[in-house]
CSV table of C-alpha atoms and ligand atoms in Angstrom, one decimal:
chain,number,residue,atom,x,y,z
A,263,MET,CA,21.7,-22.9,-5.4
A,264,SER,CA,18.5,-23.3,-3.6
A,265,GLU,CA,15.6,-20.8,-4.2
A,266,TYR,CA,15.2,-17.9,-1.8
A,267,PHE,CA,11.7,-17.4,-0.3
A,268,PRO,CA,11.2,-14.0,1.0
A,269,HIS,CA,10.0,-13.8,4.6
A,270,ILE,CA,7.6,-10.7,5.1
A,271,ALA,CA,6.5,-9.4,8.3
A,272,LEU,CA,3.0,-7.8,8.2
A,273,LEU,CA,1.9,-5.3,10.9
A,274,PRO,CA,-1.7,-4.1,10.6
A,275,SER,CA,-3.1,-1.4,12.9
A,276,ALA,CA,-6.7,-1.1,14.1
A,277,GLY,CA,-10.3,-1.9,12.8
A,278,MET,CA,-11.5,-4.4,10.4
A,279,GLY,CA,-11.0,-2.0,7.4
A,280,HIS,CA,-7.3,-2.0,8.1
A,281,LEU,CA,-7.0,-5.7,9.3
A,282,THR,CA,-9.1,-7.4,6.3
A,283,PRO,CA,-6.7,-6.2,3.5
A,284,PHE,CA,-3.6,-7.3,5.4
A,285,LEU,CA,-5.0,-10.8,6.1
A,286,ARG,CA,-5.7,-11.0,2.4
A,287,LEU,CA,-2.4,-9.8,1.6
A,288,ALA,CA,-0.9,-12.3,3.9
A,289,ALA,CA,-2.7,-15.2,2.1
A,290,MET,CA,-1.7,-14.0,-1.3
A,291,LEU,CA,1.9,-13.9,-0.2
A,292,VAL,CA,1.7,-17.4,1.2
A,293,ASN,CA,0.3,-18.6,-2.1
A,294,ASN,CA,3.2,-16.9,-3.9
A,295,HIS,CA,5.7,-18.9,-1.9
A,296,CYS,CA,6.6,-16.2,0.6
A,297,LYS,CA,7.1,-16.8,4.4
A,298,VAL,CA,4.7,-14.5,6.4
A,299,THR,CA,4.9,-13.5,10.0
A,300,LEU,CA,1.8,-11.7,11.1
A,301,ILE,CA,2.3,-9.1,14.0
A,302,THR,CA,-1.1,-8.3,15.6
A,303,PRO,CA,-1.3,-5.4,18.2
A,304,THR,CA,-2.9,-6.6,21.3
A,305,PRO,CA,-5.4,-6.3,22.7
A,306,THR,CA,-7.7,-5.5,19.7
A,307,VAL,CA,-10.3,-2.9,19.7
A,308,SER,CA,-13.3,-4.8,18.5
A,309,LEU,CA,-14.4,-8.5,18.8
A,310,ALA,CA,-14.5,-8.7,15.2
A,311,GLU,CA,-10.9,-8.2,14.7
A,312,SER,CA,-10.0,-10.9,17.4
A,313,LYS,CA,-12.3,-13.5,16.0
A,314,PHE,CA,-11.2,-12.7,12.4
A,315,ILE,CA,-7.4,-13.1,13.4
A,316,SER,CA,-8.2,-16.5,15.1
A,317,ARG,CA,-10.1,-17.8,12.2
A,318,PHE,CA,-7.5,-16.6,9.7
A,319,LEU,CA,-4.6,-18.4,11.7
A,320,SER,CA,-6.5,-21.6,11.8
A,321,ALA,CA,-7.3,-21.3,8.1
A,322,VAL,CA,-3.9,-20.4,6.9
A,323,PRO,CA,-1.6,-22.2,9.5
A,324,GLN,CA,1.6,-21.5,7.3
A,325,VAL,CA,1.5,-17.8,8.7
A,326,ASN,CA,3.6,-17.4,11.8
A,327,HIS,CA,2.0,-15.3,14.4
A,328,THR,CA,3.5,-12.8,16.9
A,329,GLU,CA,1.5,-10.6,19.3
A,330,PHE,CA,2.6,-7.0,19.8
A,331,HIS,CA,1.6,-6.0,23.3
A,332,LEU,CA,0.9,-2.5,23.6
A,333,MET,CA,1.9,-0.1,26.4
A,334,PRO,CA,-0.9,1.7,28.2
A,335,PHE,CA,-1.0,5.3,27.6
A,336,ASP,CA,-3.0,8.4,28.8
A,337,ALA,CA,-5.6,8.8,26.0
A,338,SER,CA,-6.9,12.2,27.6
A,339,ALA,CA,-4.0,14.0,25.8
A,340,ALA,CA,-4.7,12.6,22.4
A,341,ASN,CA,-7.4,14.9,21.2
A,342,SER,CA,-9.7,12.1,19.9
A,343,THR,CA,-12.4,10.1,21.3
A,344,ASP,CA,-12.4,7.6,18.5
A,345,PRO,CA,-11.3,4.1,19.8
A,346,PHE,CA,-9.8,3.2,16.6
A,347,PHE,CA,-7.8,6.4,16.4
A,348,LEU,CA,-6.8,5.9,19.9
A,349,GLN,CA,-5.5,2.5,19.1
A,350,PHE,CA,-3.4,4.1,16.2
A,351,GLU,CA,-1.9,6.3,18.7
A,352,ALA,CA,-1.3,3.3,21.3
A,353,ILE,CA,0.6,1.4,18.5
A,354,ARG,CA,2.6,4.6,17.6
A,355,ARG,CA,3.7,5.1,21.2
A,356,SER,CA,4.7,1.4,21.4
A,357,ALA,CA,6.7,1.4,18.1
A,358,HIS,CA,9.9,1.5,19.9
A,359,LEU,CA,9.4,-2.0,21.3
A,360,LEU,CA,9.3,-3.4,17.6
A,361,PRO,CA,13.1,-3.9,16.9
A,362,SER,CA,13.4,-6.3,19.8
A,363,LEU,CA,10.3,-8.1,18.5
A,364,LEU,CA,11.6,-8.3,14.9
A,365,ASP,CA,15.1,-9.4,16.0
A,366,PHE,CA,13.6,-12.6,17.3
A,367,ILE,CA,11.7,-13.5,14.1
A,368,SER,CA,13.4,-16.3,12.2
A,369,PRO,CA,14.4,-16.8,9.5
A,370,PRO,CA,15.6,-13.1,9.1
A,371,LEU,CA,13.1,-10.8,7.5
A,372,SER,CA,13.2,-9.6,3.8
A,373,ALA,CA,10.8,-6.7,4.4
A,374,LEU,CA,8.3,-5.2,6.7
A,375,VAL,CA,4.9,-4.2,5.3
A,376,TYR,CA,3.1,-2.0,7.9
A,377,ASP,CA,-0.1,-0.1,8.1
A,378,VAL,CA,-0.5,3.5,6.7
A,379,SER,CA,-1.5,4.9,10.3
A,380,LEU,CA,2.0,4.0,11.7
A,381,ILE,CA,4.5,5.6,9.3
A,382,SER,CA,6.8,8.0,11.3
A,383,PRO,CA,7.1,6.0,14.7
A,384,VAL,CA,7.7,2.6,12.9
A,385,LEU,CA,10.1,4.2,10.6
A,386,ALA,CA,12.0,5.8,13.5
A,387,ALA,CA,12.1,2.6,15.4
A,388,ILE,CA,13.5,0.3,12.5
A,389,GLU,CA,15.7,2.9,10.8
A,390,SER,CA,18.9,1.3,12.1
A,391,MET,CA,17.8,-2.2,11.1
A,392,PHE,CA,18.4,-2.0,7.3
A,393,LEU,CA,15.1,-3.7,6.8
A,394,PRO,CA,13.3,-2.7,3.6
A,395,ARG,CA,10.0,-1.0,4.6
A,396,TYR,CA,6.7,-0.8,2.8
A,397,ILE,CA,3.4,0.4,3.8
A,398,LEU,CA,-0.1,-0.9,2.8
A,399,PHE,CA,-2.1,2.1,2.2
A,400,THR,CA,-5.6,0.7,2.8
A,401,PRO,CA,-7.6,3.5,1.1
A,402,SER,CA,-7.7,4.3,-2.5
A,403,ALA,CA,-5.0,5.8,-4.7
A,404,LYS,CA,-7.0,9.0,-4.9
A,405,MET,CA,-6.7,9.2,-1.1
A,406,PHE,CA,-3.0,8.3,-1.3
A,407,SER,CA,-2.6,11.5,-3.5
A,408,ILE,CA,-4.4,13.6,-1.0
A,409,PHE,CA,-2.2,12.1,2.0
A,410,SER,CA,1.0,12.8,0.2
A,411,TYR,CA,0.1,16.3,-1.0
A,412,PHE,CA,-1.5,17.4,2.2
A,413,PRO,CA,1.3,19.4,3.8
A,414,THR,CA,1.6,21.3,0.6
A,415,ALA,CA,-2.2,21.9,0.4
A,416,VAL,CA,-2.1,23.1,4.0
A,417,ALA,CA,0.9,25.5,3.3
A,418,SER,CA,-0.8,26.9,0.3
A,419,LYS,CA,-4.0,27.4,2.3
A,420,GLN,CA,-6.2,25.0,0.1
A,421,ILE,CA,-7.6,23.0,3.2
A,422,THR,CA,-10.3,25.4,4.0
A,423,GLY,CA,-13.5,23.6,3.3
A,424,ASP,CA,-14.5,25.9,0.6
A,425,GLY,CA,-13.3,25.8,-3.1
A,426,GLU,CA,-11.4,22.8,-4.6
A,427,ILE,CA,-8.0,21.2,-3.9
A,428,GLU,CA,-5.8,21.2,-6.8
A,429,ILE,CA,-3.3,18.2,-6.8
A,430,PRO,CA,-0.9,18.2,-9.6
A,431,GLY,CA,-1.9,15.3,-12.0
A,432,ILE,CA,-5.2,14.6,-10.4
A,433,ILE,CA,-8.2,15.3,-12.5
A,434,PRO,CA,-10.7,16.6,-11.5
A,435,ARG,CA,-9.8,18.8,-8.7
A,436,ILE,CA,-11.0,17.5,-5.2
A,437,PRO,CA,-14.0,19.5,-3.8
A,438,GLY,CA,-13.1,20.8,-0.4
A,439,SER,CA,-16.5,19.2,0.8
A,440,SER,CA,-15.0,15.8,0.0
A,441,ILE,CA,-12.1,16.1,2.2
A,442,PRO,CA,-12.2,14.1,5.4
A,443,PRO,CA,-13.7,16.7,7.9
A,444,LEU,CA,-11.1,16.0,10.6
A,445,LEU,CA,-8.3,17.3,8.4
A,446,PHE,CA,-9.8,20.7,8.8
A,447,ASP,CA,-8.8,20.8,12.4
A,448,LEU,CA,-5.0,20.5,12.4
A,449,ASN,CA,-5.0,19.8,16.1
A,450,SER,CA,-7.1,16.5,15.5
A,451,LEU,CA,-5.2,13.3,16.0
A,452,PHE,CA,-6.0,12.4,12.4
A,453,ALA,CA,-4.6,15.7,10.9
A,454,LYS,CA,-1.6,15.4,13.0
A,455,ILE,CA,-0.8,12.0,11.7
A,456,PHE,CA,-1.2,13.3,8.2
A,457,MET,CA,1.1,16.3,8.8
A,458,GLU,CA,3.7,14.2,10.6
A,459,ASP,CA,3.7,11.1,8.4
A,460,SER,CA,3.2,12.3,4.8
A,461,PRO,CA,6.7,13.9,4.5
A,462,LYS,CA,8.3,10.6,5.6
A,463,LEU,CA,6.8,8.7,2.6
A,464,LYS,CA,9.9,9.4,0.7
A,465,ARG,CA,11.9,7.2,3.2
A,466,LEU,CA,9.8,4.2,2.4
A,467,ASP,CA,10.9,1.5,-0.1
A,468,GLY,CA,7.4,1.3,-1.6
A,469,VAL,CA,3.8,1.7,-1.1
A,470,LEU,CA,1.1,-1.0,-1.7
A,471,LEU,CA,-2.4,-0.1,-2.7
A,472,ASN,CA,-5.5,-2.1,-2.8
A,473,THR,CA,-6.6,-0.9,-6.1
A,474,PHE,CA,-6.3,-1.7,-9.8
A,475,GLU,CA,-5.6,-0.1,-13.1
A,476,ASP,CA,-9.2,0.0,-14.5
A,477,LEU,CA,-10.3,1.8,-11.4
A,478,GLU,CA,-7.6,4.1,-10.7
A,479,GLY,CA,-5.1,4.0,-13.8
A,480,LYS,CA,-4.7,7.7,-14.1
A,481,THR,CA,-4.2,8.6,-10.5
A,482,LEU,CA,-1.6,5.7,-10.3
A,483,GLU,CA,0.2,7.1,-13.3
A,484,ALA,CA,0.2,10.7,-11.8
A,485,ILE,CA,1.6,9.2,-8.6
A,486,ASN,CA,4.3,7.0,-10.1
A,487,GLU,CA,5.4,9.7,-12.6
A,488,GLY,CA,6.2,12.1,-9.8
A,489,ASN,CA,3.4,14.5,-10.8
A,490,VAL,CA,1.7,14.5,-7.4
A,491,VAL,CA,4.8,14.9,-5.2
A,492,LYS,CA,8.4,14.3,-6.6
A,493,GLY,CA,10.4,11.5,-5.0
A,494,LEU,CA,7.7,9.2,-3.7
A,495,PRO,CA,8.5,5.5,-3.6
A,496,HIS,CA,6.8,3.3,-6.2
A,497,ALA,CA,3.1,2.7,-5.6
A,498,PHE,CA,2.3,-0.9,-6.4
A,499,ALA,CA,-1.3,-1.5,-7.3
A,500,ILE,CA,-2.0,-5.1,-6.0
A,501,GLY,CA,-5.6,-5.0,-5.7
A,502,PRO,CA,-8.3,-5.8,-5.5
A,503,LEU,CA,-6.9,-8.1,-2.7
A,504,ILE,CA,-8.7,-11.3,-3.2
A,505,PRO,CA,-11.4,-12.4,-0.5
A,506,LEU,CA,-10.4,-15.6,1.0
A,507,GLN,CA,-12.5,-18.9,1.7
A,508,PHE,CA,-11.8,-18.6,5.5
A,509,GLU,CA,-13.8,-15.3,5.7
A,510,LYS,CA,-17.0,-17.2,5.0
A,511,GLY,CA,-17.3,-19.2,8.3
A,512,ASP,CA,-20.7,-20.0,9.2
A,513,GLN,CA,-22.0,-16.8,10.7
A,514,SER,CA,-23.8,-15.7,7.4
A,515,GLN,CA,-25.6,-19.0,6.9
A,516,SER,CA,-29.0,-17.9,7.8
A,517,ALA,CA,-28.7,-14.8,5.7
A,518,LEU,CA,-27.5,-16.9,2.8
A,519,ASN,CA,-30.3,-19.2,3.2
A,520,TRP,CA,-32.8,-16.4,3.2
A,521,LEU,CA,-31.1,-15.0,-0.1
A,522,ASP,CA,-31.5,-18.4,-1.7
A,523,ASP,CA,-35.2,-17.9,-1.6
A,524,GLN,CA,-35.1,-14.5,-3.3
A,525,ARG,CA,-35.3,-13.7,-6.9
A,526,GLU,CA,-32.2,-13.0,-8.8
A,527,GLY,CA,-30.9,-9.3,-8.3
A,528,SER,CA,-33.9,-8.4,-6.3
A,529,VAL,CA,-32.3,-7.7,-2.8
A,530,VAL,CA,-30.7,-4.6,-1.9
A,531,TYR,CA,-27.8,-5.0,0.8
A,532,VAL,CA,-27.4,-2.3,3.2
A,533,CYS,CA,-24.3,-1.9,5.3
A,534,PHE,CA,-22.4,1.2,6.5
A,535,GLY,CA,-19.2,-0.6,7.8
A,536,SER,CA,-17.9,-1.8,10.8
A,537,ARG,CA,-17.0,1.2,12.9
A,538,ASN,CA,-19.9,3.6,12.7
A,539,ALA,CA,-22.7,4.4,15.1
A,540,MET,CA,-25.7,6.0,13.5
A,541,LYS,CA,-28.3,8.0,15.1
A,542,ARG,CA,-31.4,6.2,15.8
A,543,ASP,CA,-33.8,8.5,14.0
A,544,GLN,CA,-31.7,8.2,10.8
A,545,ILE,CA,-31.8,4.4,11.2
A,546,ARG,CA,-35.5,4.4,11.4
A,547,GLU,CA,-35.9,6.7,8.3
A,548,ILE,CA,-33.5,4.0,6.5
A,549,GLY,CA,-35.8,1.2,7.7
A,550,LYS,CA,-38.9,3.1,6.5
A,551,GLY,CA,-37.2,4.1,3.2
A,552,LEU,CA,-36.3,0.4,2.6
A,553,MET,CA,-40.0,-0.4,3.0
A,554,ARG,CA,-41.0,2.3,0.7
A,555,SER,CA,-38.5,1.2,-2.0
A,556,GLY,CA,-40.6,-1.9,-2.7
A,557,CYS,CA,-37.4,-3.9,-2.9
A,558,LYS,CA,-36.4,-6.8,-0.8
A,559,PHE,CA,-33.4,-6.0,1.6
A,560,LEU,CA,-30.9,-7.5,3.8
A,561,TRP,CA,-29.7,-5.0,6.3
A,562,VAL,CA,-26.8,-5.0,8.8
A,563,VAL,CA,-27.5,-2.6,11.6
A,564,LYS,CA,-24.8,-1.0,13.6
A,565,ASP,CA,-25.7,1.1,16.5
A,566,LYS,CA,-22.4,1.5,18.3
A,567,LEU,CA,-18.9,2.4,17.2
A,568,VAL,CA,-17.4,-0.8,18.7
A,569,ASP,CA,-19.2,-4.1,18.4
A,570,ARG,CA,-18.4,-5.1,22.2
A,571,ASP,CA,-20.9,-2.2,23.0
A,572,GLU,CA,-23.7,-3.4,20.9
A,573,ASN,CA,-26.2,-4.4,23.6
A,574,ASP,CA,-29.6,-3.2,22.5
A,575,SER,CA,-32.0,-5.5,20.5
A,576,LEU,CA,-33.2,-4.8,17.0
A,577,ASP,CA,-36.6,-4.0,18.6
A,578,GLU,CA,-35.0,-1.3,20.7
A,579,VAL,CA,-33.0,0.2,18.0
A,580,LEU,CA,-35.7,0.2,15.3
A,581,GLY,CA,-38.8,0.4,17.4
A,582,TYR,CA,-40.9,-2.7,17.8
A,583,LYS,CA,-43.5,-1.7,15.2
A,584,LEU,CA,-40.9,-1.0,12.5
A,585,ALA,CA,-38.9,-4.1,13.3
A,586,GLU,CA,-42.0,-6.3,13.1
A,587,SER,CA,-43.3,-4.7,9.8
A,588,MET,CA,-39.9,-5.2,8.3
A,589,LYS,CA,-39.9,-9.0,8.8
A,590,GLU,CA,-42.3,-9.2,5.8
A,591,LYS,CA,-40.0,-7.6,3.1
A,592,GLY,CA,-36.5,-8.3,4.3
A,593,LEU,CA,-33.9,-9.5,6.8
A,594,VAL,CA,-32.4,-7.1,9.4
A,595,VAL,CA,-29.5,-8.3,11.4
A,596,LYS,CA,-27.2,-6.9,14.2
A,597,THR,CA,-24.6,-9.6,13.8
A,598,TRP,CA,-21.5,-9.9,11.7
A,599,VAL,CA,-22.1,-11.3,8.2
A,600,CYS,CA,-19.5,-12.1,5.7
A,601,GLN,CA,-20.3,-9.1,3.4
A,602,VAL,CA,-18.2,-10.1,0.5
A,603,GLU,CA,-20.0,-13.5,0.2
A,604,ILE,CA,-23.4,-11.7,0.6
A,605,LEU,CA,-22.4,-9.3,-2.3
A,606,GLY,CA,-21.5,-12.5,-4.4
A,607,HIS,CA,-24.9,-14.0,-3.9
A,608,LYS,CA,-27.2,-13.9,-7.1
A,609,GLY,CA,-30.1,-12.6,-5.1
A,610,VAL,CA,-28.3,-9.3,-4.4
A,611,GLY,CA,-28.7,-6.5,-7.0
A,612,GLY,CA,-27.4,-3.6,-5.3
A,613,PHE,CA,-25.5,-2.3,-2.2
A,614,LEU,CA,-26.5,0.9,-0.1
A,615,SER,CA,-23.0,1.5,1.2
A,616,HIS,CA,-20.9,4.1,3.2
A,617,CYS,CA,-18.3,3.4,0.7
A,618,GLY,CA,-15.4,2.4,2.9
A,619,TRP,CA,-12.6,1.4,0.5
A,620,ASN,CA,-12.9,-2.2,1.4
A,621,SER,CA,-16.7,-2.2,0.7
A,622,VAL,CA,-16.0,-0.5,-2.5
A,623,THR,CA,-13.4,-3.0,-3.7
A,624,GLU,CA,-15.5,-5.9,-2.6
A,625,ALA,CA,-18.6,-4.6,-4.6
A,626,ALA,CA,-16.2,-4.3,-7.6
A,627,TRP,CA,-15.1,-7.8,-7.1
A,628,GLN,CA,-18.6,-9.2,-7.1
A,629,GLY,CA,-20.0,-6.5,-9.7
A,630,VAL,CA,-22.6,-4.9,-7.6
A,631,PRO,CA,-24.1,-1.5,-8.2
A,632,ILE,CA,-23.7,1.0,-5.3
A,633,LEU,CA,-25.8,3.6,-3.8
A,634,ALA,CA,-23.3,5.7,-2.0
A,635,TRP,CA,-23.9,7.5,1.3
A,636,PRO,CA,-20.6,8.5,2.8
A,637,LEU,CA,-20.3,8.7,6.6
A,638,ALA,CA,-16.9,9.9,7.2
A,639,GLY,CA,-13.2,10.0,6.3
A,640,ASP,CA,-12.2,9.3,2.6
A,641,GLN,CA,-15.7,8.0,1.8
A,642,LYS,CA,-16.9,11.0,-0.3
A,643,VAL,CA,-13.8,10.7,-2.4
A,644,ASN,CA,-14.6,7.0,-2.9
A,645,ALA,CA,-18.3,7.7,-3.7
A,646,GLU,CA,-17.1,10.2,-6.4
A,647,LEU,CA,-14.9,7.5,-7.8
A,648,VAL,CA,-17.7,5.0,-8.0
A,649,GLU,CA,-20.1,7.5,-9.5
A,650,LYS,CA,-17.5,8.6,-12.1
A,651,SER,CA,-16.7,4.8,-12.9
A,652,GLY,CA,-20.5,4.5,-13.8
A,653,TRP,CA,-21.5,1.6,-11.5
A,654,GLY,CA,-22.8,3.6,-8.7
A,655,MET,CA,-24.9,6.7,-7.8
A,656,TRP,CA,-24.2,9.2,-5.1
A,657,MET,CA,-26.9,11.5,-3.6
A,658,ARG,CA,-24.6,14.5,-3.0
A,659,ASN,CA,-27.3,16.6,-1.5
A,660,TRP,CA,-27.7,14.0,1.4
A,661,GLY,CA,-24.3,15.3,2.7
A,662,TRP,CA,-22.4,13.2,5.2
A,663,LEU,CA,-24.6,10.4,6.8
A,664,GLY,CA,-25.7,12.0,10.3
A,665,GLU,CA,-25.0,15.5,9.1
A,666,LYS,CA,-28.8,16.1,8.5
A,667,LEU,CA,-31.8,13.9,8.6
A,668,VAL,CA,-32.6,12.4,5.3
A,669,ASP,CA,-36.2,11.1,5.2
A,670,GLU,CA,-37.8,8.0,4.2
A,671,GLU,CA,-39.2,9.2,1.0
A,672,GLU,CA,-36.0,10.3,-0.5
A,673,ILE,CA,-34.2,7.1,0.7
A,674,GLY,CA,-36.9,4.9,-0.8
A,675,LYS,CA,-36.8,6.6,-4.1
A,676,ALA,CA,-32.9,6.5,-4.4
A,677,ILE,CA,-32.9,2.7,-3.7
A,678,LYS,CA,-35.6,2.1,-6.2
A,679,ASP,CA,-33.7,4.1,-8.8
A,680,MET,CA,-30.4,2.3,-8.2
A,681,MET,CA,-32.0,-1.1,-8.1
A,682,GLY,CA,-33.8,-0.3,-11.4
A,683,SER,CA,-30.9,1.2,-13.2
A,684,ARG,CA,-29.9,-0.9,-16.3
A,685,MET,CA,-26.8,1.3,-16.9
A,686,LEU,CA,-25.4,0.6,-13.4
A,687,LYS,CA,-25.9,-3.0,-13.7
A,688,VAL,CA,-24.1,-3.0,-17.1
A,689,ASN,CA,-21.2,-1.1,-15.7
A,690,ALA,CA,-21.1,-3.1,-12.5
A,691,VAL,CA,-20.4,-6.3,-14.7
A,692,LYS,CA,-17.8,-4.6,-16.6
A,693,ILE,CA,-16.0,-3.5,-13.3
A,694,ARG,CA,-16.1,-7.0,-12.1
A,695,GLU,CA,-14.6,-8.4,-15.1
A,696,ALA,CA,-11.8,-5.6,-14.9
A,697,ALA,CA,-11.3,-6.6,-11.1
A,698,ARG,CA,-11.0,-10.2,-11.8
A,699,ASN,CA,-8.7,-9.7,-14.8
A,700,SER,CA,-6.4,-7.2,-13.1
A,701,ASN,CA,-3.7,-9.9,-12.7
A,702,ALA,CA,-1.2,-10.1,-9.8
A,703,ILE,CA,1.6,-8.8,-12.0
A,704,ASN,CA,2.5,-6.0,-9.5
A,705,LEU,CA,2.5,-8.4,-6.6
A,706,GLU,CA,4.8,-10.6,-8.5
A,707,LYS,CA,7.2,-7.8,-9.4
A,708,LEU,CA,7.3,-6.9,-5.7
A,709,ILE,CA,8.2,-10.3,-4.9
A,710,GLN,CA,10.8,-10.6,-7.4
A,711,ASP,CA,12.3,-7.3,-6.1
A,712,TRP,CA,12.3,-8.8,-2.6
A,713,LYS,CA,14.1,-11.9,-3.9
A,714,LYS,CA,16.7,-10.0,-5.8
A,715,HIS,CA,17.6,-7.7,-2.8
A,716,ASN,CA,17.9,-10.7,-0.3
A,717,GLY,CA,18.7,-13.8,-2.3
B,80,BUP,BR1,-20.3,-4.5,9.4
B,80,BUP,C1,-19.4,-5.7,8.5
B,80,BUP,N1,-19.3,-7.9,7.6
B,80,BUP,O1,-21.0,-7.3,9.1
B,80,BUP,P1,-14.8,-0.7,5.0
B,80,BUP,C2,-18.3,-5.4,7.8
B,80,BUP,N2,-17.7,-6.4,7.2
B,80,BUP,O2,-17.7,-8.6,6.3
B,80,BUP,P2,-15.0,0.5,7.6
B,80,BUP,C3,-18.2,-7.7,6.9
B,80,BUP,O3,-15.7,-5.2,7.1
B,80,BUP,P3,-12.5,2.0,7.3
B,80,BUP,C4,-20.0,-7.1,8.5
B,80,BUP,O4,-16.8,-6.5,4.1
B,80,BUP,C5,-15.2,-4.8,4.7
B,80,BUP,O5,-14.3,-5.8,4.4
B,80,BUP,C6,-16.6,-5.5,5.0
B,80,BUP,O6,-14.3,-2.2,5.8
B,80,BUP,C7,-16.4,-6.2,6.4
B,80,BUP,O7,-15.3,0.2,6.1
B,80,BUP,C8,-14.9,-4.4,6.2
B,80,BUP,O8,-15.7,-1.1,3.9
B,80,BUP,C9,-15.3,-3.0,6.4
B,80,BUP,O9,-13.4,-0.2,4.6
B,80,BUP,O10,-13.5,0.7,7.7
B,80,BUP,O11,-15.3,-0.6,8.5
B,80,BUP,O12,-15.7,1.8,7.8
B,80,BUP,O13,-13.1,3.2,8.1
B,80,BUP,O14,-11.2,1.7,7.7
B,80,BUP,O15,-12.7,2.2,5.9
């Protein structure tokens, strides 16, 4: 009998933080002899997404590609102005178009793996197709425990902003102040998705998580032993999803050349993710803080939510005088760089990060200590995790980035402390080893399941 190769369809949603893990997963599946069809919602929100998809398809031509054309919808009723959340909603409202698209994919699919932001509508759309369905939960396992327990926490009046949230099996309790602020407004689009989708988790065949045992072993155990919520599907820890060769491209070359000339471990890399606009006064304090730290720096400045709107020059964002003075000590860019490659450069000794989950797993993969400054969403949960694992520090009193103005002196001192900490360096090396050794056994198990059910 000839060997059966599972055919997996992957459906990401919006933003680089969601797209990147899907593309890494696609390549890992291809390397494990699966057929893969990538379904990309069109048009994308950011230029970074469309460029990333094109580069990926050229680099991994074994992957089939299908565009999922979204229906227009009236965004004014959606109770959000965030373009990435609005795209979640647009995809959700177009989900009923999926079955006809999936029916045309050949050979027949063995499973669909889709994004966490789309659970209910995709489930409803494909229910009658008898197609095994999985989600890729792009944040951490800890965040998965919050997501799955959320309706219970709301019902027991734990989502108040004060006090702590007690999730069975999850230690320590989660401070109310670490919960994504949008969840306190049950009318927000984000909270509505949580309330509607969380109870549907039980109808999935499995959940894929970009995490690994050494980072979140206890949380994974609590989830899979049914302590958090009974009856959840199995959570497969398949991370860290491995960065790919194609991601490098040539856009980081000048930054890498500059790094080549720096002393080993002397540079702090600064980046607050792909979908955040920061206030200019805070950007300038960060700039002055970097100068005060005495460290060399490589800083990716983002001034707008969506890259298509980034029109102002660095001189305008930083102010001419600061921009000029910074040239002596570091490199400041407004363009996309390949972060994971930068983090892997020997010149980089620390990372001032908003702690988006991809950034955290990439820093773990490259063994780089983190100074956490969460901005939104799950990032305080991630910051706490990094701090507890011993390879990062978190200035809790700074609050959410943008909540209050943190001055140059505090920023400079914290950067200096992080860059000078031997303990953080030692622990970062340990987490790197653990990340590299977290073998792909769970992914192999999953592929074996797909083979068994379809072969
Ligand atoms: Br900006 C930037 N280069 O210049 P997160 C980002 N990235 O490679 P976010 C670059 O974008 P969510 C750049 O390596 C990571 O893979 C970075 O994802 C990459 O944060 C990704 O860290 C950013 O999860 O997304 O963008 O805030 O809100 O979904 O976490």
